[in-house]
XYZ file of N, CA, C and O in Angstrom:
688
model
N 0.854 -1.173 0.000
C 0.000 0.000 0.000
C 0.899 1.235 0.000
O 1.729 1.398 0.891
N 0.723 2.090 -1.005
C 1.499 3.313 -1.109
C 0.835 4.480 -0.386
O 1.510 5.378 0.093
N -0.490 4.470 -0.359
C -1.224 5.568 0.261
C -2.578 5.056 0.727
O -3.100 4.081 0.188
N -3.127 5.723 1.748
C -4.441 5.324 2.246
C -5.071 6.478 2.996
O -4.419 7.447 3.354
N -6.370 6.356 3.241
C -7.090 7.275 4.096
C -8.296 6.517 4.657
O -8.711 5.501 4.103
N -8.837 7.022 5.758
C -9.996 6.412 6.394
C -11.089 7.468 6.468
O -10.834 8.615 6.843
N -12.308 7.079 6.086
C -13.468 7.956 6.165
C -14.657 7.116 6.584
O -14.925 6.074 5.985
N -15.342 7.585 7.615
C -16.487 6.858 8.141
C -15.992 5.479 8.565
O -15.057 5.379 9.339
N -16.571 4.405 8.091
C -16.091 3.053 8.416
C -15.496 2.388 7.188
O -15.603 1.183 6.994
N -14.840 3.216 6.358
C -14.202 2.705 5.156
C -12.742 3.140 5.126
O -12.399 4.235 5.527
N -11.901 2.273 4.594
C -10.516 2.630 4.323
C -10.329 2.512 2.816
O -10.807 1.552 2.203
N -9.668 3.507 2.234
C -9.344 3.456 0.809
C -7.835 3.386 0.690
O -7.110 4.024 1.455
N -7.364 2.564 -0.245
C -5.926 2.379 -0.411
C -5.534 2.553 -1.867
O -6.321 2.286 -2.776
N -4.306 2.998 -2.066
C -3.726 3.076 -3.394
C -2.430 2.286 -3.389
O -1.653 2.379 -2.445
N -2.222 1.508 -4.430
C -0.998 0.717 -4.523
C -0.170 1.126 -5.728
O 0.672 0.372 -6.189
N -0.405 2.298 -6.259
C 0.340 2.763 -7.414
C -0.394 2.537 -8.718
O -0.359 3.364 -9.608
N -1.115 1.424 -8.853
C -1.882 1.184 -10.075
C -3.279 0.631 -9.774
O -4.024 0.311 -10.683
N -3.609 0.502 -8.506
C -4.934 0.008 -8.126
C -5.440 0.785 -6.910
O -4.668 1.286 -6.105
N -6.736 0.854 -6.826
C -7.432 1.549 -5.754
C -8.416 0.551 -5.162
O -9.102 -0.150 -5.901
N -8.486 0.450 -3.833
C -9.411 -0.486 -3.189
C -10.173 0.189 -2.068
O -9.659 1.110 -1.422
N -11.378 -0.291 -1.821
C -12.223 0.175 -0.726
C -12.408 -0.993 0.240
O -12.776 -2.096 -0.182
N -12.136 -0.748 1.528
C -12.290 -1.774 2.564
C -13.358 -1.338 3.551
O -13.424 -0.171 3.932
N -14.172 -2.286 3.984
C -15.171 -2.058 5.022
C -14.506 -2.321 6.366
O -13.925 -3.380 6.588
N -14.579 -1.341 7.276
C -13.965 -1.461 8.600
C -15.003 -1.601 9.701
O -14.736 -1.284 10.861
N -16.204 -2.083 9.373
C -17.234 -2.263 10.398
C -16.695 -3.122 11.536
O -16.978 -2.870 12.708
N -15.898 -4.144 11.212
C -15.181 -4.931 12.201
C -13.690 -4.718 11.921
O -13.118 -5.384 11.057
N -13.040 -3.774 12.623
C -11.643 -3.440 12.325
C -10.689 -4.636 12.423
O -9.638 -4.644 11.789
N -11.066 -5.653 13.201
C -10.214 -6.834 13.307
C -10.293 -7.701 12.042
O -9.424 -8.529 11.804
N -11.336 -7.490 11.243
C -11.547 -8.284 10.026
C -11.924 -7.365 8.859
O -13.072 -7.391 8.392
N -11.002 -6.514 8.363
C -11.347 -5.651 7.225
C -11.756 -6.482 6.014
O -11.184 -7.542 5.752
N -12.759 -6.008 5.294
C -13.267 -6.731 4.130
C -13.096 -5.844 2.894
O -13.605 -4.722 2.865
N -12.353 -6.352 1.892
C -12.215 -5.579 0.648
C -13.525 -5.658 -0.105
O -14.043 -6.729 -0.384
N -14.054 -4.486 -0.450
C -15.353 -4.418 -1.111
C -15.218 -4.222 -2.613
O -15.868 -4.894 -3.380
N -14.420 -3.250 -3.045
C -14.313 -2.975 -4.472
C -12.931 -2.490 -4.838
O -12.183 -2.010 -3.984
N -12.591 -2.626 -6.121
C -11.295 -2.163 -6.615
C -11.492 -1.429 -7.937
O -12.524 -1.568 -8.600
N -10.476 -0.666 -8.280
C -10.489 0.108 -9.516
C -9.052 0.191 -10.001
O -8.151 0.503 -9.221
N -8.814 -0.117 -11.280
C -7.473 -0.021 -11.844
C -7.194 1.431 -12.212
O -8.041 2.102 -12.814
N -6.011 1.905 -11.842
C -5.616 3.289 -12.089
C -4.323 3.331 -12.884
O -3.639 2.322 -13.022
N -3.975 4.510 -13.352
C -2.694 4.703 -14.027
C -1.574 4.507 -13.009
O -1.751 4.770 -11.815
N -0.428 4.056 -13.462
C 0.722 3.851 -12.578
C 1.058 5.140 -11.845
O 0.975 6.233 -12.401
N 1.412 5.004 -10.574
C 1.809 6.152 -9.775
C 0.670 6.861 -9.073
O 0.885 7.872 -8.412
N -0.557 6.389 -9.190
C -1.700 7.040 -8.553
C -1.661 6.818 -7.045
O -1.210 5.781 -6.578
N -2.120 7.812 -6.287
C -2.150 7.692 -4.842
C -3.319 8.430 -4.226
O -3.814 9.406 -4.782
N -3.765 7.977 -3.072
C -4.891 8.572 -2.352
C -4.429 9.856 -1.673
O -3.422 9.874 -0.972
N -5.165 10.950 -1.889
C -4.897 12.214 -1.201
C -5.827 12.407 -0.010
O -5.391 12.782 1.070
N -7.129 12.179 -0.227
C -8.097 12.419 0.840
C -9.393 11.676 0.531
O -9.707 11.415 -0.627
N -10.140 11.365 1.590
C -11.422 10.684 1.432
C -12.440 11.286 2.384
O -12.093 11.733 3.478
N -13.696 11.331 1.944
C -14.794 11.621 2.863
C -15.795 10.489 2.720
O -15.474 9.448 2.161
N -17.016 10.652 3.182
C -17.924 9.505 3.219
C -18.172 8.876 1.863
O -18.278 7.658 1.766
N -18.283 9.650 0.790
C -18.648 9.096 -0.513
C -17.673 9.418 -1.645
O -17.874 8.984 -2.776
N -16.629 10.202 -1.383
C -15.746 10.640 -2.454
C -14.291 10.543 -2.008
O -13.970 10.733 -0.838
N -13.421 10.258 -2.966
C -11.989 10.174 -2.714
C -11.277 11.007 -3.775
O -11.652 10.962 -4.953
N -10.264 11.761 -3.355
C -9.400 12.481 -4.294
C -8.111 11.687 -4.430
O -7.499 11.317 -3.430
N -7.738 11.393 -5.680
C -6.499 10.659 -5.930
C -5.615 11.472 -6.881
O -6.113 12.177 -7.760
N -4.315 11.377 -6.670
C -3.375 12.008 -7.600
C -2.979 10.949 -8.608
O -2.462 9.900 -8.253
N -3.281 11.229 -9.871
C -2.838 10.329 -10.930
C -1.642 10.978 -11.616
O -1.207 12.053 -11.215
N -1.137 10.348 -12.636
C 0.070 10.839 -13.298
C -0.102 12.260 -13.831
O 0.834 13.057 -13.794
N -1.288 12.607 -14.313
C -1.451 13.907 -14.965
C -2.483 14.827 -14.331
O -2.628 15.967 -14.758
N -3.220 14.359 -13.319
C -4.266 15.215 -12.749
C -4.691 14.682 -11.384
O -4.185 13.673 -10.911
N -5.632 15.384 -10.796
C -6.265 14.912 -9.566
C -7.671 14.466 -9.947
O -8.448 15.242 -10.493
N -7.955 13.183 -9.694
C -9.226 12.602 -10.078
C -10.077 12.341 -8.850
O -9.570 12.150 -7.747
N -11.384 12.298 -9.062
C -12.340 11.978 -8.019
C -12.853 10.560 -8.243
O -13.098 10.157 -9.385
N -13.014 9.812 -7.152
C -13.572 8.468 -7.211
C -14.783 8.432 -6.284
O -14.680 8.763 -5.107
N -15.922 8.042 -6.833
C -17.172 7.928 -6.085
C -17.189 6.563 -5.407
O -17.102 5.529 -6.074
N -17.272 6.550 -4.061
C -17.331 5.284 -3.321
C -18.661 5.130 -2.581
O -18.758 4.401 -1.610
N -19.711 5.838 -3.081
C -21.017 5.707 -2.433
C -21.498 4.267 -2.473
O -22.193 3.816 -1.576
N -21.137 3.524 -3.513
C -21.327 2.076 -3.555
C -19.927 1.476 -3.437
O -19.204 1.391 -4.429
N -19.510 1.067 -2.230
C -18.128 0.616 -2.038
C -17.767 -0.632 -2.841
O -16.592 -0.904 -3.053
N -18.768 -1.380 -3.318
C -18.495 -2.557 -4.140
C -18.125 -2.184 -5.578
O -17.557 -2.991 -6.302
N -18.474 -0.957 -5.979
C -18.243 -0.529 -7.351
C -17.748 0.922 -7.375
O -18.500 1.831 -7.705
N -16.481 1.171 -7.014
C -15.965 2.539 -7.085
C -15.971 3.017 -8.538
O -15.674 2.244 -9.459
N -16.356 4.281 -8.723
C -16.495 4.834 -10.072
C -15.589 6.052 -10.215
O -15.656 6.982 -9.402
N -14.770 6.064 -11.260
C -13.928 7.203 -11.567
C -14.812 8.322 -12.088
O -15.614 8.124 -12.997
N -14.700 9.501 -11.470
C -15.529 10.652 -11.865
C -14.641 11.723 -12.487
O -13.669 11.399 -13.139
N -14.931 12.989 -12.247
C -14.230 14.091 -12.898
C -12.840 14.370 -12.359
O -12.361 13.699 -11.443
N -12.211 15.380 -12.946
C -10.864 15.817 -12.565
C -10.914 17.211 -11.975
O -11.771 18.014 -12.335
N -9.966 17.480 -11.104
C -9.786 18.835 -10.587
C -8.624 19.464 -11.351
O -7.540 18.866 -11.428
N -8.817 20.647 -11.915
C -7.770 21.281 -12.721
C -6.729 21.986 -11.849
O -6.576 23.213 -11.899
N -6.028 21.227 -11.038
C -5.077 21.833 -10.113
C -3.879 20.918 -9.930
O -3.988 19.705 -10.108
N -2.763 21.499 -9.568
C -1.578 20.736 -9.182
C -1.367 20.805 -7.678
O -0.352 20.358 -7.173
N -2.304 21.413 -6.957
C -2.165 21.597 -5.517
C -2.536 20.358 -4.720
O -3.083 19.397 -5.249
N -2.241 20.394 -3.433
C -2.639 19.332 -2.508
C -4.128 19.491 -2.239
O -4.607 20.606 -2.054
N -4.893 18.411 -2.186
C -6.357 18.484 -2.111
C -6.891 17.862 -0.835
O -6.438 16.804 -0.401
N -7.879 18.535 -0.242
C -8.689 17.993 0.856
C -10.149 18.170 0.498
O -10.558 19.172 -0.084
N -10.954 17.170 0.874
C -12.392 17.195 0.653
C -13.092 17.590 1.939
O -12.695 17.166 3.019
N -14.158 18.381 1.805
C -14.936 18.798 2.963
C -16.382 18.973 2.500
O -16.714 19.982 1.886
N -17.221 17.960 2.766
C -18.602 17.995 2.278
C -18.609 17.979 0.764
O -17.941 17.158 0.142
N -19.341 18.911 0.153
C -19.404 19.010 -1.306
C -18.364 19.963 -1.873
O -18.509 20.434 -3.004
N -17.338 20.267 -1.089
C -16.278 21.160 -1.564
C -14.936 20.448 -1.546
O -14.693 19.577 -0.703
N -14.078 20.835 -2.471
C -12.685 20.385 -2.479
C -11.815 21.633 -2.384
O -12.087 22.644 -3.037
N -10.799 21.574 -1.545
C -9.857 22.676 -1.368
C -8.506 22.219 -1.893
O -8.071 21.098 -1.627
N -7.827 23.104 -2.624
C -6.518 22.783 -3.170
C -5.547 23.909 -2.829
O -5.805 25.076 -3.125
N -4.428 23.547 -2.194
C -3.450 24.548 -1.780
C -2.097 24.258 -2.405
O -1.741 23.110 -2.653
N -1.362 25.316 -2.634
C -0.020 25.220 -3.185
C 0.489 26.608 -3.511
O 0.037 27.595 -2.931
N 1.404 26.686 -4.442
C 1.956 27.974 -4.866
C 1.474 28.299 -6.276
O 1.282 27.406 -7.092
N 1.306 29.609 -6.528
C 0.955 30.027 -7.883
C 2.242 30.284 -8.676
O 3.348 30.063 -8.179
N 2.105 30.753 -9.894
C 3.267 30.954 -10.765
C 4.223 32.031 -10.247
O 5.381 32.063 -10.634
N 3.762 32.891 -9.334
C 4.622 33.926 -8.734
C 5.290 33.431 -7.448
O 6.035 34.152 -6.826
N 4.948 32.201 -7.004
C 5.521 31.662 -5.777
C 4.713 31.961 -4.531
O 5.107 31.606 -3.426
N 3.540 32.596 -4.686
C 2.667 32.913 -3.552
C 1.842 31.688 -3.169
O 1.411 30.918 -4.026
N 1.608 31.512 -1.865
C 0.747 30.424 -1.400
C -0.705 30.816 -1.669
O -1.140 31.905 -1.295
N -1.440 29.915 -2.351
C -2.830 30.194 -2.720
C -3.709 28.998 -2.375
O -3.227 27.885 -2.162
N -5.000 29.254 -2.342
C -6.000 28.230 -2.045
C -7.119 28.358 -3.073
O -7.631 29.453 -3.301
N -7.488 27.248 -3.712
C -8.615 27.219 -4.643
C -9.713 26.350 -4.038
O -9.435 25.394 -3.321
N -10.964 26.688 -4.342
C -12.120 25.949 -3.821
C -12.972 25.493 -5.010
O -13.231 26.268 -5.931
N -13.399 24.217 -4.970
C -14.209 23.631 -6.033
C -15.510 23.096 -5.462
O -15.513 22.469 -4.406
N -16.614 23.306 -6.179
C -17.912 22.735 -5.834
C -18.000 21.362 -6.487
O -17.791 21.222 -7.693
N -18.306 20.327 -5.687
C -18.390 18.955 -6.181
C -19.820 18.449 -6.272
O -20.049 17.238 -6.296
N -20.809 19.361 -6.333
C -22.206 18.928 -6.423
C -22.400 17.985 -7.610
O -23.148 17.016 -7.525
N -21.709 18.246 -8.720
C -21.672 17.335 -9.863
C -20.229 16.840 -9.964
O -19.386 17.499 -10.558
N -19.910 15.671 -9.361
C -18.517 15.223 -9.317
C -17.916 14.906 -10.686
O -16.707 14.773 -10.813
N -18.747 14.812 -11.713
C -18.208 14.623 -13.062
C -17.682 15.932 -13.639
O -16.859 15.927 -14.554
N -18.168 17.043 -13.105
C -17.777 18.368 -13.589
C -17.557 19.319 -12.417
O -18.369 20.216 -12.182
N -16.462 19.146 -11.653
C -16.190 20.062 -10.547
C -16.056 21.496 -11.058
O -15.501 21.729 -12.134
N -16.592 22.432 -10.282
C -16.604 23.834 -10.692
C -15.779 24.660 -9.716
O -16.049 24.643 -8.511
N -14.782 25.417 -10.206
C -14.058 26.335 -9.315
C -15.011 27.426 -8.839
O -15.727 28.016 -9.647
N -15.058 27.659 -7.526
C -15.974 28.671 -6.995
C -15.266 29.777 -6.219
O -15.885 30.763 -5.849
N -13.971 29.630 -5.961
C -13.289 30.679 -5.215
C -11.798 30.463 -5.137
O -11.284 29.378 -5.422
N -11.113 31.519 -4.743
C -9.676 31.456 -4.545
C -8.898 31.533 -5.832
O -9.417 31.921 -6.877
N -7.618 31.171 -5.740
C -6.715 31.195 -6.896
C -6.120 29.813 -7.091
O -5.822 29.119 -6.126
N -5.913 29.423 -8.350
C -5.456 28.093 -8.710
C -3.955 27.910 -8.467
O -3.150 28.658 -8.992
N -3.577 26.894 -7.668
C -2.149 26.599 -7.511
C -1.586 25.944 -8.773
O -2.269 25.188 -9.442
N -0.343 26.259 -9.076
C 0.343 25.614 -10.193
C 1.384 24.626 -9.673
O 1.896 23.817 -10.424
N 1.689 24.707 -8.380
C 2.654 23.821 -7.739
C 2.047 23.330 -6.440
O 1.460 24.100 -5.682
N 2.187 22.042 -6.147
C 1.554 21.451 -4.975
C 2.234 21.836 -3.677
O 3.447 22.007 -3.620
N 1.418 21.945 -2.629
C 1.930 22.050 -1.272
C 2.185 20.649 -0.740
O 2.002 19.660 -1.450
N 2.604 20.551 0.538
C 2.869 19.252 1.135
C 1.690 18.712 1.917
O 1.526 17.515 2.040
N 0.877 19.598 2.487
C -0.246 19.134 3.291
C -1.260 20.250 3.418
O -0.949 21.425 3.192
N -2.475 19.885 3.773
C -3.567 20.830 3.948
C -4.517 20.244 4.972
O -4.865 19.064 4.898
N -4.918 21.062 5.935
C -5.899 20.670 6.943
C -7.093 21.607 6.829
O -6.917 22.819 6.698
N -8.293 21.053 6.884
C -9.525 21.846 6.929
C -10.141 21.611 8.294
O -10.399 20.470 8.680
N -10.365 22.687 9.048
C -10.951 22.576 10.381
C -11.865 23.773 10.610
O -11.392 24.908 10.699
N -13.163 23.499 10.678
C -14.112 24.591 10.878
C -14.004 25.599 9.754
O -14.133 25.252 8.591
N -13.714 26.853 10.099
C -13.603 27.922 9.109
C -12.160 28.217 8.722
O -11.869 29.300 8.220
N -11.257 27.269 8.987
C -9.852 27.473 8.662
C -9.340 26.403 7.706
O -9.714 25.239 7.800
N -8.468 26.824 6.806
C -7.677 25.915 5.975
C -6.231 26.245 6.292
O -5.826 27.408 6.258
N -5.452 25.230 6.640
C -4.050 25.443 7.015
C -3.201 24.643 6.044
O -3.341 23.428 5.930
N -2.316 25.353 5.333
C -1.517 24.747 4.274
C -0.034 24.788 4.611
O 0.465 25.790 5.107
N 0.664 23.678 4.316
C 2.117 23.635 4.443
C 2.707 23.493 3.047
O 2.299 22.631 2.277
N 3.671 24.357 2.733
C 4.330 24.292 1.424
C 5.752 23.773 1.546
O 6.473 23.724 0.575
N 6.164 23.401 2.719
C 7.505 22.867 2.909
C 8.410 23.802 3.671
O 9.289 23.354 4.385
N 8.216 25.091 3.534
C 9.031 26.020 4.322
C 8.190 27.097 4.983
O 8.702 27.942 5.686
N 6.882 27.046 4.774
C 6.008 27.941 5.519
C 4.613 27.336 5.629
O 4.208 26.526 4.809
N 3.922 27.745 6.678
C 2.549 27.321 6.919
C 1.672 28.556 6.788
O 1.968 29.594 7.383
N 0.616 28.457 5.971
C -0.283 29.590 5.761
C -1.672 29.214 6.262
O -2.162 28.117 5.994
N -2.293 30.149 6.990
C -3.632 29.941 7.549
C -4.611 30.804 6.759
O -4.407 32.015 6.616
N -5.685 30.152 6.233
C -6.704 30.842 5.450
C -8.032 30.829 6.195
O -8.386 29.825 6.816
N -8.790 31.909 6.092
C -10.169 31.971 6.566
C -11.042 31.495 5.415
O -11.014 32.076 4.322
N -11.811 30.419 5.629
C -12.690 29.892 4.577
C -14.158 29.997 4.979
O -15.001 29.238 4.513
N -14.456 30.990 5.850
C -15.844 31.230 6.246
C -16.716 31.380 5.010
O -17.818 30.845 4.943
N -16.222 32.115 4.019
C -16.894 32.262 2.735
C -16.038 31.524 1.698
O -15.031 32.061 1.239
N -16.411 30.281 1.323
C -15.573 29.496 0.410
C -15.342 30.152 -0.955
O -14.384 29.829 -1.628
N -16.226 31.061 -1.356
C -16.024 31.724 -2.644
C -14.966 32.814 -2.557
O -14.539 33.330 -3.580
N -14.528 33.130 -1.351
C -13.529 34.178 -1.172
C -12.594 33.855 -0.003
O -12.573 34.565 1.006
N -11.802 32.773 -0.112
C -10.871 32.459 0.979
C -9.817 33.555 1.091
O -9.397 34.130 0.087
N -9.421 33.853 2.324
C -8.413 34.910 2.479
C -7.362 34.479 3.488
O -7.672 33.859 4.506
N -6.091 34.787 3.172
C -5.019 34.438 4.106
C -5.116 35.260 5.379
O -5.389 36.454 5.333
N -4.908 34.605 6.522
C -4.923 35.293 7.809
C -3.511 35.523 8.341
O -3.267 36.505 9.029
N -2.612 34.601 8.070
C -1.255 34.731 8.579
C -0.421 33.550 8.135
O -0.910 32.622 7.501
N 0.878 33.626 8.472
C 1.771 32.544 8.103
C 2.832 32.339 9.164
O 3.120 33.235 9.960
N 3.379 31.146 9.166
C 4.470 30.787 10.065
C 5.640 30.400 9.161
O 5.554 29.423 8.408
N 6.691 31.198 9.188
C 7.854 30.934 8.358
C 8.646 29.777 8.958
O 8.757 29.647 10.174
N 9.195 28.961 8.118
C 9.982 27.782 8.484
C 9.112 26.697 9.107
O 9.623 25.847 9.816
N 7.825 26.724 8.854
C 6.965 25.637 9.297
C 6.943 24.560 8.238
O 6.931 24.840 7.056
N 6.938 23.304 8.623
C 6.930 22.212 7.644
C 5.713 21.319 7.852
O 4.770 21.372 7.132
N 5.742 20.499 8.890
C 4.615 19.622 9.171
C 3.516 20.395 9.880
O 3.770 21.382 10.558
N 2.275 19.960 9.694
C 1.169 20.633 10.357
C 0.255 19.620 11.028
O 0.155 18.470 10.614
N -0.387 20.090 12.075
C -1.387 19.323 12.786
C -2.262 20.328 13.516
O -1.888 21.491 13.656
N -3.404 19.907 13.951
C -4.308 20.830 14.626
C -5.030 20.089 15.735
O -5.483 18.954 15.551
N -5.101 20.714 16.897
C -5.812 20.160 18.030
C -6.620 21.305 18.647
O -6.046 22.310 19.050
N -7.922 21.165 18.698
C -8.757 22.228 19.254
C -8.698 23.470 18.395
O -8.756 23.410 17.188
N -8.534 24.643 19.033
C -8.496 25.906 18.295
C -7.081 26.276 17.924
O -6.817 27.352 17.465
């Protein structure tokens, strides 16, 4: 397993060329429910109850796991940034062509055709992104940027921590 994530009582895994959904209702006995063949080098970025974002060789793709026995490849996100899913929205963070840390927001109401609804499109990926309440916290490898996402159509940077690399969040 090259990459994985857990959402609800499901675990999704990527092995570089395959994607699998496991039922964790009994964590001592995980049951593989469905698989999907992917392009070489694909990996899981994030999962929520019914959708998974995966990085493939040329784009970020969405996989519908609402039926875990039959995962379905859906649309693409036009971004090179790191992606997190939150409800019907996808957030992508990274650097733009000027080297500035930016955040883009996509509406996933129609997962076959994600629509950009706010922010600026990253051209280079960040290392990590956390979504917590009204905050998006992005790490680009040498700085951590905190965004206010109260209004997803207009995310705005609140501050940054220089020389920050890894990120985590506990409470406020």
